[in-house]
Amino acid sequence: NSDSLMHLVNEMLDLAKIESGNMKLELIQSDIIPFINYLSESFNSLSEEKKINLTIYSEIDTLIMDFDANKLTSVISNLLSNATKFTPEYGKIIVHIKEIKQKEKNYLFIKIKDNGIGIPNEELPNIFNRFYQSDTSTIRKHEGTGIGLALSKELVELMNGTIKVKSKLDKGSEFSVMIPITKNALSTS
């Protein structure tokens, strides 16, 4: 309980820092693919415990780019934690990584898709709002604080990226994160 409370306090402090304009990116330049694989694989034991099939699939082997390791960890961990929380036993979670090009810019694209309980259509416009919690009884029993997705959205936007969701009730959810690829930070390789 104390760990959960500390995590919640840190998320609230991060939101306050972003709101006040005091949160800055701490960029490194490195290969992001093994980093995302490692993060995703850290959810293996939790998914195995719930008998959930977690698949990590990357269309590219390497991608050297600038990223903030702590902030990206927060985003991916939150999305995978939610996917695990809302996916029933014997369900599936897929992490799909690729590079895409849009309007002459290259982006890292990360999709986290599950076949869990899904989100009602009328709830979708609100899920990135702070402290928003669904009124749907199936979702209420997995209740959270309503901070994780709001923080994830703010962090992705701080990285000049976008986060989107598609979901169908009783079919699952799909969160897509797009982050522009830059190579301006100091290289760690």
PDB file of C-alpha atoms in Angstrom:
ATOM      1  CA  ASN A   1       0.000   0.000   0.000  1.00  0.00           C
ATOM      2  CA  SER A   2       2.808   2.420   0.806  1.00  0.00           C
ATOM      3  CA  ASP A   3       4.425   1.723  -2.598  1.00  0.00           C
ATOM      4  CA  SER A   4       1.091   2.384  -4.335  1.00  0.00           C
ATOM      5  CA  LEU A   5       0.624   5.604  -2.389  1.00  0.00           C
ATOM      6  CA  MET A   6       4.167   6.753  -3.206  1.00  0.00           C
ATOM      7  CA  HIS A   7       3.595   5.990  -6.902  1.00  0.00           C
ATOM      8  CA  LEU A   8       0.347   7.981  -6.842  1.00  0.00           C
ATOM      9  CA  VAL A   9       2.016  10.955  -5.127  1.00  0.00           C
ATOM     10  CA  ASN A  10       4.834  10.910  -7.694  1.00  0.00           C
ATOM     11  CA  GLU A  11       2.336  10.845 -10.568  1.00  0.00           C
ATOM     12  CA  MET A  12       0.460  13.807  -9.063  1.00  0.00           C
ATOM     13  CA  LEU A  13       3.740  15.719  -8.636  1.00  0.00           C
ATOM     14  CA  ASP A  14       4.675  14.973 -12.252  1.00  0.00           C
ATOM     15  CA  LEU A  15       1.308  16.306 -13.422  1.00  0.00           C
ATOM     16  CA  ALA A  16       1.831  19.467 -11.375  1.00  0.00           C
ATOM     17  CA  LYS A  17       5.342  19.913 -12.856  1.00  0.00           C
ATOM     18  CA  ILE A  18       3.995  19.538 -16.390  1.00  0.00           C
ATOM     19  CA  GLU A  19       1.171  21.982 -15.699  1.00  0.00           C
ATOM     20  CA  SER A  20       3.569  24.591 -14.315  1.00  0.00           C
ATOM     21  CA  GLY A  21       5.954  24.135 -17.239  1.00  0.00           C
ATOM     22  CA  ASN A  22       8.741  22.901 -14.961  1.00  0.00           C
ATOM     23  CA  MET A  23       9.086  19.422 -16.404  1.00  0.00           C
ATOM     24  CA  LYS A  24      11.792  19.101 -19.016  1.00  0.00           C
ATOM     25  CA  LEU A  25      12.804  16.189 -21.203  1.00  0.00           C
ATOM     26  CA  GLU A  26      16.081  14.490 -20.272  1.00  0.00           C
ATOM     27  CA  LEU A  27      16.945  13.094 -23.669  1.00  0.00           C
ATOM     28  CA  ILE A  28      19.507  10.453 -24.477  1.00  0.00           C
ATOM     29  CA  GLN A  29      20.253   9.079 -27.936  1.00  0.00           C
ATOM     30  CA  SER A  30      20.252   5.306 -28.021  1.00  0.00           C
ATOM     31  CA  ASP A  31      18.604   2.256 -29.568  1.00  0.00           C
ATOM     32  CA  ILE A  32      15.012   2.433 -28.374  1.00  0.00           C
ATOM     33  CA  ILE A  33      13.933  -1.046 -29.547  1.00  0.00           C
ATOM     34  CA  PRO A  34      15.753  -3.092 -26.860  1.00  0.00           C
ATOM     35  CA  PHE A  35      14.605  -0.502 -24.312  1.00  0.00           C
ATOM     36  CA  ILE A  36      10.920  -0.975 -25.219  1.00  0.00           C
ATOM     37  CA  ASN A  37      11.374  -4.762 -25.407  1.00  0.00           C
ATOM     38  CA  TYR A  38      12.918  -4.794 -21.925  1.00  0.00           C
ATOM     39  CA  LEU A  39      10.121  -2.626 -20.512  1.00  0.00           C
ATOM     40  CA  SER A  40       7.439  -4.791 -22.094  1.00  0.00           C
ATOM     41  CA  GLU A  41       9.089  -8.037 -21.004  1.00  0.00           C
ATOM     42  CA  SER A  42       9.100  -6.773 -17.409  1.00  0.00           C
ATOM     43  CA  PHE A  43       5.328  -7.427 -17.510  1.00  0.00           C
ATOM     44  CA  ASN A  44       5.835 -11.131 -18.364  1.00  0.00           C
ATOM     45  CA  SER A  45       5.549 -12.403 -14.794  1.00  0.00           C
ATOM     46  CA  LEU A  46       2.408 -10.360 -14.113  1.00  0.00           C
ATOM     47  CA  SER A  47       0.785 -11.517 -17.350  1.00  0.00           C
ATOM     48  CA  GLU A  48       1.792 -15.144 -16.713  1.00  0.00           C
ATOM     49  CA  GLU A  49       0.290 -14.894 -13.238  1.00  0.00           C
ATOM     50  CA  LYS A  50      -3.020 -13.873 -14.846  1.00  0.00           C
ATOM     51  CA  LYS A  51      -2.567 -16.471 -17.640  1.00  0.00           C
ATOM     52  CA  ILE A  52      -2.448 -13.681 -20.230  1.00  0.00           C
ATOM     53  CA  ASN A  53      -0.482 -14.161 -23.448  1.00  0.00           C
ATOM     54  CA  LEU A  54       1.838 -11.136 -23.817  1.00  0.00           C
ATOM     55  CA  THR A  55       3.398 -10.831 -27.282  1.00  0.00           C
ATOM     56  CA  ILE A  56       6.010  -8.230 -28.159  1.00  0.00           C
ATOM     57  CA  TYR A  57       6.439  -7.700 -31.877  1.00  0.00           C
ATOM     58  CA  SER A  58       8.809  -5.223 -33.494  1.00  0.00           C
ATOM     59  CA  GLU A  59       8.948  -4.684 -37.237  1.00  0.00           C
ATOM     60  CA  ILE A  60      12.420  -3.164 -36.837  1.00  0.00           C
ATOM     61  CA  ASP A  61      15.486  -4.506 -35.029  1.00  0.00           C
ATOM     62  CA  THR A  62      17.131  -1.183 -34.198  1.00  0.00           C
ATOM     63  CA  LEU A  63      16.127   2.462 -34.068  1.00  0.00           C
ATOM     64  CA  ILE A  64      18.610   5.039 -32.804  1.00  0.00           C
ATOM     65  CA  MET A  65      16.717   8.100 -31.616  1.00  0.00           C
ATOM     66  CA  ASP A  66      16.376  10.643 -28.806  1.00  0.00           C
ATOM     67  CA  PHE A  67      14.144   9.633 -25.912  1.00  0.00           C
ATOM     68  CA  ASP A  68      13.596  10.307 -22.230  1.00  0.00           C
ATOM     69  CA  ALA A  69      13.923   6.896 -20.588  1.00  0.00           C
ATOM     70  CA  ASN A  70      12.026   7.778 -17.378  1.00  0.00           C
ATOM     71  CA  LYS A  71       9.095   9.406 -19.121  1.00  0.00           C
ATOM     72  CA  LEU A  72       8.802   6.693 -21.750  1.00  0.00           C
ATOM     73  CA  THR A  73       8.947   4.088 -18.967  1.00  0.00           C
ATOM     74  CA  SER A  74       6.051   5.823 -17.225  1.00  0.00           C
ATOM     75  CA  VAL A  75       3.915   5.858 -20.405  1.00  0.00           C
ATOM     76  CA  ILE A  76       4.539   2.265 -21.471  1.00  0.00           C
ATOM     77  CA  SER A  77       4.269   0.908 -17.921  1.00  0.00           C
ATOM     78  CA  ASN A  78       0.948   2.649 -17.436  1.00  0.00           C
ATOM     79  CA  LEU A  79      -0.489   1.333 -20.703  1.00  0.00           C
ATOM     80  CA  LEU A  80       0.723  -2.227 -20.060  1.00  0.00           C
ATOM     81  CA  SER A  81      -0.446  -2.113 -16.461  1.00  0.00           C
ATOM     82  CA  ASN A  82      -3.940  -1.072 -17.597  1.00  0.00           C
ATOM     83  CA  ALA A  83      -3.982  -3.704 -20.342  1.00  0.00           C
ATOM     84  CA  THR A  84      -3.057  -6.370 -17.803  1.00  0.00           C
ATOM     85  CA  LYS A  85      -5.599  -5.090 -15.288  1.00  0.00           C
ATOM     86  CA  PHE A  86      -8.488  -5.074 -17.769  1.00  0.00           C
ATOM     87  CA  THR A  87      -7.703  -8.281 -19.662  1.00  0.00           C
ATOM     88  CA  PRO A  88      -9.233 -11.494 -18.262  1.00  0.00           C
ATOM     89  CA  GLU A  89      -7.474 -14.821 -17.773  1.00  0.00           C
ATOM     90  CA  TYR A  90      -6.371 -16.445 -21.030  1.00  0.00           C
ATOM     91  CA  GLY A  91      -6.593 -13.081 -22.787  1.00  0.00           C
ATOM     92  CA  LYS A  92      -4.026 -11.507 -25.113  1.00  0.00           C
ATOM     93  CA  ILE A  93      -1.920  -8.356 -25.061  1.00  0.00           C
ATOM     94  CA  ILE A  94       0.177  -7.370 -28.076  1.00  0.00           C
ATOM     95  CA  VAL A  95       2.896  -4.709 -28.074  1.00  0.00           C
ATOM     96  CA  HIS A  96       3.606  -3.730 -31.689  1.00  0.00           C
ATOM     97  CA  ILE A  97       6.556  -1.462 -32.524  1.00  0.00           C
ATOM     98  CA  LYS A  98       7.415   0.052 -35.896  1.00  0.00           C
ATOM     99  CA  GLU A  99       8.709   3.145 -37.638  1.00  0.00           C
ATOM    100  CA  ILE A 100       6.262   5.093 -39.771  1.00  0.00           C
ATOM    101  CA  LYS A 101       6.503   8.115 -42.032  1.00  0.00           C
ATOM    102  CA  GLN A 102       3.844  10.831 -42.071  1.00  0.00           C
ATOM    103  CA  LYS A 103       4.086  14.198 -43.789  1.00  0.00           C
ATOM    104  CA  GLU A 104       7.823  13.792 -44.465  1.00  0.00           C
ATOM    105  CA  LYS A 105       8.541  13.029 -40.782  1.00  0.00           C
ATOM    106  CA  ASN A 106       9.553   9.721 -39.241  1.00  0.00           C
ATOM    107  CA  TYR A 107       7.875   8.501 -36.069  1.00  0.00           C
ATOM    108  CA  LEU A 108       8.256   5.710 -33.572  1.00  0.00           C
ATOM    109  CA  PHE A 109       4.879   3.962 -33.422  1.00  0.00           C
ATOM    110  CA  ILE A 110       3.961   1.814 -30.417  1.00  0.00           C
ATOM    111  CA  LYS A 111       0.616   0.046 -30.252  1.00  0.00           C
ATOM    112  CA  ILE A 112      -0.566  -1.793 -27.144  1.00  0.00           C
ATOM    113  CA  LYS A 113      -3.642  -3.858 -27.908  1.00  0.00           C
ATOM    114  CA  ASP A 114      -5.618  -6.169 -25.630  1.00  0.00           C
ATOM    115  CA  ASN A 115      -8.774  -8.245 -25.883  1.00  0.00           C
ATOM    116  CA  GLY A 116      -9.997  -7.223 -22.445  1.00  0.00           C
ATOM    117  CA  ILE A 117     -13.211  -5.647 -21.237  1.00  0.00           C
ATOM    118  CA  GLY A 118     -12.885  -2.562 -23.438  1.00  0.00           C
ATOM    119  CA  ILE A 119     -14.123   0.952 -22.819  1.00  0.00           C
ATOM    120  CA  PRO A 120     -17.687   2.090 -23.561  1.00  0.00           C
ATOM    121  CA  ASN A 121     -17.877   4.459 -26.538  1.00  0.00           C
ATOM    122  CA  GLU A 122     -19.343   7.290 -24.465  1.00  0.00           C
ATOM    123  CA  GLU A 123     -16.389   7.077 -22.042  1.00  0.00           C
ATOM    124  CA  LEU A 124     -13.641   7.386 -24.694  1.00  0.00           C
ATOM    125  CA  PRO A 125     -13.574  11.215 -24.911  1.00  0.00           C
ATOM    126  CA  ASN A 126     -12.890  11.414 -21.160  1.00  0.00           C
ATOM    127  CA  ILE A 127     -10.319   8.716 -20.438  1.00  0.00           C
ATOM    128  CA  PHE A 128      -7.326  11.078 -20.714  1.00  0.00           C
ATOM    129  CA  ASN A 129      -8.934  13.594 -18.313  1.00  0.00           C
ATOM    130  CA  ARG A 130      -7.445  13.846 -14.852  1.00  0.00           C
ATOM    131  CA  PHE A 131      -9.244  11.902 -12.122  1.00  0.00           C
ATOM    132  CA  TYR A 132     -11.762  10.549 -14.608  1.00  0.00           C
ATOM    133  CA  GLN A 133     -13.159   7.155 -13.620  1.00  0.00           C
ATOM    134  CA  SER A 134     -15.679   5.161 -15.554  1.00  0.00           C
ATOM    135  CA  ASP A 135     -19.134   4.560 -14.126  1.00  0.00           C
ATOM    136  CA  THR A 136     -19.403   1.186 -15.859  1.00  0.00           C
ATOM    137  CA  SER A 137     -19.681  -1.517 -13.188  1.00  0.00           C
ATOM    138  CA  THR A 138     -17.294  -3.916 -14.953  1.00  0.00           C
ATOM    139  CA  ILE A 139     -14.656  -1.214 -15.071  1.00  0.00           C
ATOM    140  CA  ARG A 140     -15.366   0.065 -11.541  1.00  0.00           C
ATOM    141  CA  LYS A 141     -14.273  -3.224  -9.974  1.00  0.00           C
ATOM    142  CA  HIS A 142     -10.784  -2.569 -11.433  1.00  0.00           C
ATOM    143  CA  GLU A 143     -10.874   0.974 -10.126  1.00  0.00           C
ATOM    144  CA  GLY A 144      -7.827   3.205 -10.417  1.00  0.00           C
ATOM    145  CA  THR A 145      -7.109   6.817  -9.564  1.00  0.00           C
ATOM    146  CA  GLY A 146      -7.779   8.381 -12.953  1.00  0.00           C
ATOM    147  CA  ILE A 147      -4.252   9.796 -13.082  1.00  0.00           C
ATOM    148  CA  GLY A 148      -2.251   7.274 -15.130  1.00  0.00           C
ATOM    149  CA  LEU A 149      -3.750   7.928 -18.568  1.00  0.00           C
ATOM    150  CA  ALA A 150      -3.832  11.699 -17.986  1.00  0.00           C
ATOM    151  CA  LEU A 151      -0.131  11.629 -17.066  1.00  0.00           C
ATOM    152  CA  SER A 152       0.665   9.377 -20.028  1.00  0.00           C
ATOM    153  CA  LYS A 153      -1.022  11.810 -22.420  1.00  0.00           C
ATOM    154  CA  GLU A 154       0.812  14.804 -20.923  1.00  0.00           C
ATOM    155  CA  LEU A 155       4.168  12.990 -21.122  1.00  0.00           C
ATOM    156  CA  VAL A 156       3.619  11.919 -24.732  1.00  0.00           C
ATOM    157  CA  GLU A 157       2.691  15.500 -25.649  1.00  0.00           C
ATOM    158  CA  LEU A 158       5.818  16.746 -23.845  1.00  0.00           C
ATOM    159  CA  MET A 159       7.737  14.460 -26.253  1.00  0.00           C
ATOM    160  CA  ASN A 160       5.849  16.191 -29.143  1.00  0.00           C
ATOM    161  CA  GLY A 161       3.969  12.957 -29.755  1.00  0.00           C
ATOM    162  CA  THR A 162       0.373  11.818 -29.806  1.00  0.00           C
ATOM    163  CA  ILE A 163      -1.573   9.104 -28.017  1.00  0.00           C
ATOM    164  CA  LYS A 164      -4.872   7.717 -29.289  1.00  0.00           C
ATOM    165  CA  VAL A 165      -7.290   5.033 -28.225  1.00  0.00           C
ATOM    166  CA  LYS A 166      -9.729   2.745 -30.009  1.00  0.00           C
ATOM    167  CA  SER A 167     -11.927   0.475 -27.961  1.00  0.00           C
ATOM    168  CA  LYS A 168     -15.047  -1.647 -28.077  1.00  0.00           C
ATOM    169  CA  LEU A 169     -16.860  -2.887 -25.016  1.00  0.00           C
ATOM    170  CA  ASP A 170     -16.185  -6.590 -24.405  1.00  0.00           C
ATOM    171  CA  LYS A 171     -13.722  -6.657 -27.343  1.00  0.00           C
ATOM    172  CA  GLY A 172     -10.685  -4.819 -25.987  1.00  0.00           C
ATOM    173  CA  SER A 173      -8.681  -1.626 -26.316  1.00  0.00           C
ATOM    174  CA  GLU A 174      -5.888  -0.376 -28.516  1.00  0.00           C
ATOM    175  CA  PHE A 175      -3.621   2.494 -27.468  1.00  0.00           C
ATOM    176  CA  SER A 176      -1.330   3.986 -30.130  1.00  0.00           C
ATOM    177  CA  VAL A 177       1.608   6.235 -29.299  1.00  0.00           C
ATOM    178  CA  MET A 178       3.522   8.174 -31.966  1.00  0.00           C
ATOM    179  CA  ILE A 179       6.755   9.976 -31.086  1.00  0.00           C
ATOM    180  CA  PRO A 180       8.764  11.967 -33.653  1.00  0.00           C
ATOM    181  CA  ILE A 181      12.233  10.571 -34.319  1.00  0.00           C
ATOM    182  CA  THR A 182      14.992  13.087 -33.616  1.00  0.00           C
ATOM    183  CA  LYS A 183      18.744  12.642 -33.239  1.00  0.00           C
ATOM    184  CA  ASN A 184      19.984  15.705 -31.372  1.00  0.00           C
ATOM    185  CA  ALA A 185      20.870  14.382 -27.891  1.00  0.00           C
ATOM    186  CA  LEU A 186      24.198  12.970 -26.776  1.00  0.00           C
ATOM    187  CA  SER A 187      24.672   9.398 -27.913  1.00  0.00           C
ATOM    188  CA  THR A 188      24.953   6.725 -25.226  1.00  0.00           C
ATOM    189  CA  SER A 189      26.196   4.022 -27.603  1.00  0.00           C
TER     190      SER A 189
END
